[in-house]
Coordinates of C-alpha atoms in Angstrom, one line a residue:
M19 CA -61.3 -30.6 -34.1
Q20 CA -61.1 -27.5 -33.2
N21 CA -62.3 -28.4 -29.3
M22 CA -59.5 -31.5 -29.1
T23 CA -56.6 -29.0 -30.1
Q24 CA -58.1 -26.2 -26.7
D25 CA -58.1 -29.5 -24.7
V26 CA -54.7 -30.4 -25.6
N27 CA -53.8 -26.4 -25.3
F28 CA -55.2 -26.3 -21.9
R29 CA -53.8 -28.9 -20.7
K30 CA -50.0 -28.0 -21.5
K31 CA -50.8 -24.3 -19.5
A32 CA -52.5 -26.6 -16.5
I33 CA -49.0 -29.2 -16.8
A34 CA -46.5 -26.0 -16.7
A35 CA -48.7 -24.2 -14.2
V36 CA -48.8 -27.2 -11.4
I37 CA -45.6 -28.1 -11.8
G38 CA -43.9 -24.3 -11.8
N39 CA -46.4 -24.1 -8.0
T40 CA -44.9 -27.5 -6.8
L41 CA -41.5 -26.3 -7.0
E42 CA -42.4 -22.7 -5.4
W43 CA -43.9 -24.4 -2.3
Y44 CA -41.9 -27.4 -2.4
D45 CA -38.6 -24.2 -1.5
F46 CA -40.8 -22.6 0.7
I47 CA -42.5 -24.8 3.0
V48 CA -39.4 -27.0 3.6
Y49 CA -38.1 -25.0 5.9
G50 CA -41.0 -25.9 8.2
F51 CA -39.5 -29.7 8.0
V52 CA -35.8 -28.8 8.9
A53 CA -37.1 -25.9 10.9
A54 CA -35.5 -28.2 14.3
F55 CA -32.3 -28.7 12.7
I56 CA -32.0 -25.2 11.7
A57 CA -32.7 -24.0 15.5
T58 CA -29.2 -25.6 16.3
Q59 CA -27.3 -24.0 13.9
F60 CA -29.0 -20.6 13.8
F61 CA -30.8 -19.8 16.6
P62 CA -28.8 -20.8 19.5
A63 CA -30.4 -21.0 23.0
E64 CA -29.4 -22.6 26.2
N65 CA -33.4 -23.6 25.9
P66 CA -33.9 -26.3 22.7
H67 CA -37.4 -25.2 23.4
A68 CA -36.5 -21.1 23.0
A69 CA -34.0 -22.1 19.7
L70 CA -37.5 -23.6 17.9
L71 CA -39.8 -20.9 18.8
V72 CA -37.1 -18.7 17.2
A73 CA -36.4 -20.7 14.2
L74 CA -40.5 -21.4 13.7
A75 CA -40.9 -17.2 14.2
T76 CA -38.1 -17.2 11.5
F77 CA -40.6 -19.3 9.4
G78 CA -43.8 -16.9 10.4
V79 CA -41.5 -13.9 9.6
G80 CA -41.5 -15.1 6.2
F81 CA -45.7 -14.1 5.9
L82 CA -45.0 -10.9 6.7
M83 CA -43.6 -10.0 3.5
R84 CA -46.5 -12.0 1.7
P85 CA -49.0 -9.4 2.1
V86 CA -46.8 -6.4 0.6
G87 CA -45.2 -9.4 -2.7
G88 CA -49.2 -10.1 -3.3
L89 CA -50.1 -6.7 -3.5
L90 CA -46.9 -5.5 -5.5
L91 CA -46.7 -8.9 -7.8
G92 CA -50.8 -9.6 -7.9
Y93 CA -51.1 -5.4 -9.4
Y94 CA -48.4 -6.7 -11.6
A95 CA -49.8 -9.7 -12.8
D96 CA -53.3 -7.8 -13.6
R97 CA -51.1 -5.0 -15.6
K98 CA -48.4 -7.5 -17.3
G99 CA -49.8 -10.7 -17.3
R100 CA -49.8 -13.4 -14.9
K101 CA -46.9 -15.4 -17.1
A102 CA -44.4 -12.4 -16.7
A103 CA -45.5 -11.9 -13.6
M104 CA -44.7 -15.9 -13.2
Q105 CA -41.3 -15.7 -14.3
I106 CA -40.0 -13.0 -11.6
I107 CA -41.7 -15.3 -8.9
I108 CA -39.5 -18.3 -9.5
L109 CA -36.7 -16.1 -10.0
I110 CA -36.6 -14.4 -6.7
M111 CA -37.0 -17.7 -5.0
T112 CA -34.1 -18.9 -6.7
V113 CA -32.3 -16.2 -4.9
A114 CA -34.1 -16.6 -1.3
V115 CA -33.0 -21.2 -2.1
A116 CA -29.7 -20.2 -2.6
I117 CA -29.2 -18.3 0.2
M118 CA -30.8 -21.1 2.4
A119 CA -28.4 -23.6 0.9
F120 CA -25.3 -22.3 1.3
T121 CA -25.0 -19.6 4.6
P122 CA -22.6 -20.6 6.6
P123 CA -24.4 -21.8 10.6
W124 CA -23.3 -19.1 13.4
S125 CA -20.6 -21.2 14.4
A126 CA -18.8 -19.4 11.9
I127 CA -20.2 -16.2 10.6
G128 CA -22.1 -15.2 14.0
L129 CA -24.8 -13.0 13.5
A130 CA -24.8 -12.7 10.3
A131 CA -26.1 -16.1 9.9
P132 CA -29.8 -15.6 11.2
L133 CA -29.5 -12.3 9.5
L134 CA -28.9 -13.8 5.6
I135 CA -31.8 -16.9 6.9
V136 CA -34.2 -14.0 8.1
T137 CA -33.6 -12.3 4.7
A138 CA -34.0 -15.6 2.8
R139 CA -37.1 -16.0 4.2
L140 CA -38.4 -12.2 3.2
L141 CA -37.5 -12.9 -0.2
Q142 CA -39.8 -16.4 0.0
G143 CA -41.7 -14.8 1.9
F144 CA -42.4 -11.4 -1.0
A145 CA -42.0 -14.1 -4.2
T146 CA -45.0 -16.8 -2.6
G147 CA -47.3 -13.7 -1.7
G148 CA -48.0 -13.4 -5.6
E149 CA -47.6 -17.3 -6.4
Y150 CA -51.2 -18.4 -5.7
A151 CA -53.1 -15.4 -7.2
T152 CA -51.2 -15.4 -10.0
S153 CA -50.5 -19.3 -10.8
T154 CA -54.7 -19.7 -9.8
A155 CA -55.7 -16.6 -11.9
F156 CA -53.7 -18.4 -14.5
L157 CA -55.5 -21.9 -14.5
V158 CA -58.5 -21.1 -13.9
E159 CA -58.7 -18.4 -16.5
A160 CA -57.4 -21.2 -18.6
A161 CA -60.5 -23.5 -18.2
P162 CA -63.7 -23.9 -19.7
S163 CA -66.3 -22.5 -16.9
E164 CA -68.2 -26.0 -16.5
K165 CA -64.5 -27.4 -15.9
R166 CA -63.5 -25.0 -13.3
G167 CA -63.4 -26.6 -10.0
Y168 CA -61.8 -29.6 -11.2
Y169 CA -58.7 -28.0 -13.5
G170 CA -58.6 -25.3 -10.9
S171 CA -58.1 -27.5 -7.9
W172 CA -54.5 -28.8 -9.5
Q173 CA -53.2 -25.5 -8.2
M174 CA -53.9 -27.3 -4.7
V175 CA -52.1 -30.9 -6.8
G176 CA -49.7 -28.8 -6.6
Q177 CA -49.1 -27.3 -2.8
C178 CA -50.0 -30.7 -1.9
L179 CA -46.9 -32.2 -4.2
A180 CA -44.8 -29.7 -2.8
V181 CA -45.8 -31.0 0.6
L182 CA -45.2 -34.6 -0.2
M183 CA -41.6 -34.1 -2.0
G184 CA -40.4 -32.4 1.1
V185 CA -41.5 -35.9 3.3
L186 CA -40.5 -38.3 1.1
T187 CA -36.8 -35.9 1.2
G188 CA -36.8 -35.8 5.4
A189 CA -37.7 -39.6 4.9
A190 CA -35.0 -40.3 3.2
L191 CA -32.8 -38.2 5.1
S192 CA -34.3 -39.5 8.3
R193 CA -33.2 -43.3 7.1
Y194 CA -30.0 -42.3 6.0
L195 CA -28.1 -40.0 7.8
S196 CA -27.4 -40.0 11.6
P197 CA -29.4 -37.7 13.9
H198 CA -25.9 -35.0 13.9
E199 CA -25.3 -35.1 9.9
L200 CA -29.2 -34.2 9.8
E201 CA -27.8 -31.8 12.1
T202 CA -25.0 -30.6 10.5
W203 CA -25.6 -30.5 7.3
G204 CA -28.1 -32.8 5.9
W205 CA -30.9 -30.8 6.4
R206 CA -29.4 -28.5 3.8
V207 CA -30.1 -31.7 0.9
P208 CA -33.9 -30.1 0.6
F209 CA -32.7 -27.1 -0.1
I210 CA -29.9 -28.1 -2.7
I211 CA -33.0 -30.5 -4.3
G212 CA -35.4 -27.2 -4.5
L213 CA -32.1 -25.0 -6.0
L214 CA -31.1 -27.6 -8.9
I215 CA -35.0 -27.9 -9.9
C216 CA -35.9 -23.5 -10.0
P217 CA -34.2 -23.7 -13.4
V218 CA -36.7 -26.2 -14.6
G219 CA -39.8 -24.1 -12.9
L220 CA -38.3 -21.0 -15.2
W221 CA -37.5 -22.8 -18.2
I222 CA -41.5 -24.0 -18.3
R223 CA -42.7 -20.6 -17.4
R224 CA -40.7 -18.5 -20.1
N225 CA -42.6 -21.1 -22.7
L226 CA -46.6 -20.9 -21.6
E227 CA -48.8 -18.5 -23.8
E228 CA -51.1 -16.0 -22.1
N229 CA -54.7 -16.9 -21.2
E230 CA -57.5 -15.3 -24.0
E231 CA -59.6 -14.2 -21.4
Y232 CA -57.3 -12.2 -19.9
T233 CA -55.8 -10.6 -23.0
E234 CA -59.1 -10.3 -24.2
S235 CA -60.1 -8.2 -21.1
V236 CA -56.6 -5.8 -21.7
E237 CA -58.6 -5.5 -25.5
D238 CA -61.5 -4.1 -23.5
T239 CA -59.0 -1.3 -22.5
S240 CA -58.2 1.5 -24.9
N241 CA -55.0 2.1 -23.2
S242 CA -52.6 1.7 -20.2
K243 CA -54.5 4.4 -17.8
E244 CA -58.1 3.2 -17.9
K245 CA -56.9 -0.3 -17.5
K246 CA -55.2 1.1 -14.2
T247 CA -58.4 2.6 -13.3
V248 CA -60.7 -0.4 -14.1
I249 CA -58.2 -2.5 -11.8
F250 CA -58.2 -0.3 -8.7
S251 CA -62.4 0.5 -9.7
N252 CA -62.7 -3.8 -9.6
V253 CA -60.7 -3.8 -6.4
K254 CA -62.6 -1.3 -4.8
S255 CA -65.8 -2.7 -5.6
S256 CA -65.0 -6.1 -4.1
F257 CA -64.4 -5.2 -0.5
K258 CA -66.9 -7.5 0.8
E259 CA -65.2 -10.4 -1.6
I260 CA -62.5 -9.6 0.1
I261 CA -63.0 -10.4 3.2
L262 CA -64.6 -12.8 2.7
F263 CA -61.5 -14.7 1.4
V264 CA -59.9 -14.2 4.2
G265 CA -62.7 -15.8 6.5
M266 CA -62.8 -18.4 3.8
G267 CA -59.1 -19.4 4.1
A268 CA -58.4 -19.2 7.3
G269 CA -59.2 -22.6 8.5
G270 CA -58.0 -23.7 5.6
T271 CA -54.4 -22.5 6.1
T272 CA -54.1 -23.0 9.3
S273 CA -54.7 -27.2 8.7
F274 CA -52.3 -26.8 5.8
Y275 CA -49.5 -25.6 8.2
I276 CA -50.2 -27.4 11.7
L277 CA -51.6 -30.9 10.2
L278 CA -48.9 -31.0 7.1
V279 CA -45.8 -28.7 7.8
N280 CA -45.5 -28.4 11.7
T281 CA -46.6 -32.1 11.9
P282 CA -43.2 -34.1 11.8
T283 CA -41.6 -30.7 13.8
Y284 CA -44.6 -31.7 16.5
A285 CA -44.9 -35.5 16.1
A286 CA -40.9 -35.4 17.0
K287 CA -39.9 -33.5 18.9
T288 CA -43.2 -32.9 21.4
L289 CA -44.9 -36.4 21.7
G290 CA -41.7 -38.5 20.8
L291 CA -42.1 -40.3 18.0
N292 CA -39.9 -41.7 15.7
M293 CA -39.2 -38.9 12.6
H294 CA -38.6 -42.0 10.4
D295 CA -42.2 -43.0 11.1
V296 CA -43.9 -39.8 11.2
F297 CA -42.5 -39.2 7.6
M298 CA -44.1 -41.7 6.5
V299 CA -47.7 -41.5 7.9
Q300 CA -47.4 -38.1 6.0
C301 CA -46.7 -39.0 2.9
L302 CA -49.2 -42.0 3.2
A303 CA -51.7 -39.1 4.3
V304 CA -50.7 -36.1 1.8
S305 CA -50.8 -38.9 -0.8
L306 CA -54.6 -39.9 -0.4
L307 CA -55.2 -35.6 0.0
T308 CA -53.9 -35.3 -2.9
F309 CA -55.6 -38.2 -4.6
L310 CA -59.2 -36.9 -3.6
I311 CA -58.8 -33.3 -4.1
P312 CA -59.0 -33.3 -7.9
I313 CA -62.1 -35.2 -7.2
S314 CA -64.2 -32.8 -4.5
G315 CA -62.8 -30.4 -7.5
Y316 CA -64.9 -32.3 -10.0
L317 CA -68.1 -32.8 -8.0
S318 CA -68.2 -29.2 -7.1
D319 CA -68.8 -28.1 -10.8
K320 CA -71.9 -30.3 -10.3
L321 CA -72.9 -30.1 -7.0
G322 CA -71.7 -26.4 -5.9
R323 CA -68.6 -24.9 -4.5
K324 CA -69.9 -24.1 -1.0
K325 CA -71.4 -27.5 -0.2
I326 CA -68.3 -29.4 -1.0
I327 CA -66.3 -27.0 0.8
L328 CA -68.8 -27.0 3.9
T329 CA -68.9 -30.7 3.9
G330 CA -65.1 -30.6 4.5
Y331 CA -64.5 -27.7 7.2
I332 CA -67.6 -29.0 9.6
G333 CA -66.1 -32.9 9.4
V334 CA -62.7 -31.8 10.3
L335 CA -64.7 -29.7 13.0
V336 CA -65.8 -32.9 14.0
L337 CA -63.3 -35.5 14.3
L338 CA -60.4 -33.1 14.9
Y339 CA -60.8 -32.7 18.6
P340 CA -61.2 -36.3 19.4
L341 CA -58.6 -37.7 17.4
Y342 CA -56.4 -34.8 18.2
K343 CA -57.0 -35.9 21.9
N344 CA -56.1 -39.6 21.3
L345 CA -52.9 -38.8 19.9
V346 CA -51.6 -36.7 22.9
D347 CA -53.0 -38.7 25.7
A348 CA -51.7 -41.8 24.0
P349 CA -49.1 -40.7 21.6
S350 CA -48.3 -43.5 18.7
I351 CA -47.6 -44.1 14.9
Q352 CA -50.9 -45.7 14.7
N353 CA -52.6 -42.8 16.4
L354 CA -51.1 -40.1 14.4
M355 CA -51.7 -42.0 11.3
L356 CA -56.1 -42.8 12.7
L357 CA -55.9 -38.5 13.2
Q358 CA -54.5 -37.4 9.8
I359 CA -56.1 -40.0 6.9
P360 CA -59.7 -39.2 8.4
V361 CA -58.8 -35.4 8.5
C362 CA -56.9 -35.4 5.2
C363 CA -59.8 -37.2 3.2
C364 CA -62.0 -34.1 4.7
L365 CA -59.9 -31.5 3.8
A366 CA -59.4 -32.6 0.9
L367 CA -62.9 -31.6 -0.1
A368 CA -62.3 -28.3 1.1
Y369 CA -59.6 -27.5 -0.7
G370 CA -60.1 -28.9 -4.4
P371 CA -63.3 -26.6 -4.7
M372 CA -61.4 -23.6 -3.2
V373 CA -59.7 -22.2 -5.8
A374 CA -62.2 -22.3 -8.6
L375 CA -64.6 -20.2 -5.6
S376 CA -61.8 -17.7 -5.0
T377 CA -60.8 -16.8 -8.4
E378 CA -64.7 -16.6 -9.4
L379 CA -65.6 -13.9 -6.4
F380 CA -63.5 -11.7 -8.6
K381 CA -63.7 -9.5 -11.8
T382 CA -60.6 -10.2 -14.1
L383 CA -59.1 -7.1 -14.3
G384 CA -58.1 -6.5 -10.9
R385 CA -58.7 -10.3 -10.1
T386 CA -54.8 -11.3 -8.7
T387 CA -54.5 -8.5 -7.1
S388 CA -58.4 -8.7 -4.9
M389 CA -57.1 -12.0 -4.3
S390 CA -54.2 -11.8 -3.3
I391 CA -54.9 -9.2 -1.2
G392 CA -57.5 -11.5 0.6
Y393 CA -55.4 -14.1 0.9
N394 CA -52.2 -13.2 2.1
I395 CA -53.8 -11.4 5.3
S396 CA -55.4 -14.9 5.7
V397 CA -52.4 -17.1 5.9
T398 CA -50.3 -14.3 7.9
V399 CA -53.0 -14.0 10.5
F400 CA -54.0 -16.7 10.9
G401 CA -51.5 -19.5 8.9
G402 CA -48.0 -18.5 8.7
F403 CA -47.1 -18.0 12.9
S404 CA -49.6 -21.4 13.3
P405 CA -46.1 -23.3 14.2
F406 CA -45.1 -20.7 16.4
I407 CA -48.2 -20.2 18.3
V408 CA -49.5 -24.7 18.6
T409 CA -45.7 -24.5 19.8
W410 CA -45.8 -22.0 22.3
L411 CA -49.4 -23.5 23.6
V412 CA -47.6 -26.3 23.9
S413 CA -44.4 -25.8 25.3
S414 CA -44.6 -22.5 27.4
Q415 CA -48.5 -22.6 28.3
H416 CA -49.1 -26.4 28.7
V417 CA -51.7 -26.6 26.6
S418 CA -51.6 -29.5 25.6
Y419 CA -54.0 -29.6 22.8
G420 CA -53.4 -26.2 22.0
P421 CA -53.0 -27.3 17.9
A422 CA -56.3 -29.1 18.0
Y423 CA -58.1 -26.1 20.2
Y424 CA -56.5 -22.9 17.5
L425 CA -57.7 -25.4 14.7
I426 CA -61.1 -25.3 15.9
V427 CA -61.1 -21.6 16.3
T428 CA -60.4 -20.8 12.3
L429 CA -62.4 -23.4 11.3
M430 CA -65.5 -22.3 12.6
M431 CA -64.3 -18.8 11.2
S432 CA -63.9 -20.5 7.7
S433 CA -67.2 -21.4 7.5
I434 CA -69.0 -19.2 8.7
A435 CA -67.5 -16.9 5.8
M436 CA -69.0 -20.1 3.7
F437 CA -72.3 -20.2 4.5
I438 CA -72.0 -16.0 3.4
V439 CA -70.5 -16.5 0.4
R440 CA -72.1 -16.6 -3.2
E441 CA -71.9 -20.3 -4.8
T442 CA -70.2 -19.1 -8.2
A443 CA -70.6 -23.0 -9.4
P444 CA -72.2 -22.1 -13.5
A445 CA -74.4 -25.4 -13.0
C446 CA -75.5 -24.4 -9.8
V447 CA -75.9 -20.4 -10.6
Q448 CA -77.8 -21.5 -13.8
Q449 CA -80.5 -23.1 -12.0
K450 CA -81.5 -20.0 -9.9
D451 CA -81.5 -18.3 -13.8
Q452 CA -78.3 -16.3 -13.6
P453 CA -76.5 -18.1 -16.3
I454 CA -72.5 -16.4 -15.7
T455 CA -69.9 -17.5 -18.7
R456 CA -66.7 -16.1 -18.9
T457 CA -66.2 -13.4 -15.5
S458 CA -65.9 -9.7 -17.0
S459 CA -63.1 -6.7 -16.5
I460 CA -65.3 -4.3 -16.4

């Protein structure tokens, strides 16, 4: 009976964390879907490619604040608790989305328009910088040690649902609104939707209970000063794991932002494919990705995190270039689908176990701080500006396969890091006579 009650309580926490995480990431990444329209409204230029580059650079600007937000909010989550940090994060995001939704265009207020957009992106970046580590730690710490791969994978399901929400919104807008309507006001609709549902995420997170693992770790320290000392000591001793985390995430984050977020803009603007059809292909690919992620997380509990993640990364490396070349040489919706479907299947193998692995690498007190540092360095350096970099390679340097080249480099980095990092799945560690249960705080 007690086990059943604990399972029900965890499911409530998991649902609450995933829903809040989905809303958070939807508001952040939807900018990538409407970047082409924002370019004409807020960054006017004689050359459309130049305007798009500036808009994509603004997308990347949000990532400059992510290490700052990650460090401050991650440390706050270690000091005050995961729940408190998650509430602050969604409040900041609500303000940022409101600015995005209602800022008048350049033609109405001039220079103030792009400045407000950049401010909103900086706020979004600050909030999202603390989101991954905090919600991930909250979700994994609540799960039984033998099921952390499966339950932790739902954090990535939340991110994929956010992409799917953005894709479906984009598909609906492109179907029912004219290009002129999309350019003038239709692009604001996704942000207004996000603004309307932000209070839902805030209400959900206000009703969460802090995890037992965190509260027990806090109880192990006698006072606030000792807690602070333990946090800094654990972060300092995790330097190697933080560096490995940066490398592990490089391929995953560039794949996420290039293949999942930037594809609609690239396929429509560069390859000339119909925007609505592109959104439909993206919807199918992301739906399949979302379905497979929990399966790969479950398998990692049985077979090990490293084995599953490496299989996914190597699969993408093998498939990416020939399928991408096929799409660029003969642009069509069929070839776009031929690229996205198998690559997303491979990415699901990498994404599912990554959440549990990245959490289990670090001790409880100092965990969100360490994870925030590693994750946000990775997404800032490799992910945030990836749409800008690949657009620049294609439009200015005439490197037709620029996105594939960039992805291959980062995926190779991640594969090397995965070979080095230690296995953390309890089933595999126990086989080596190194049993683990709960990650200690000291």
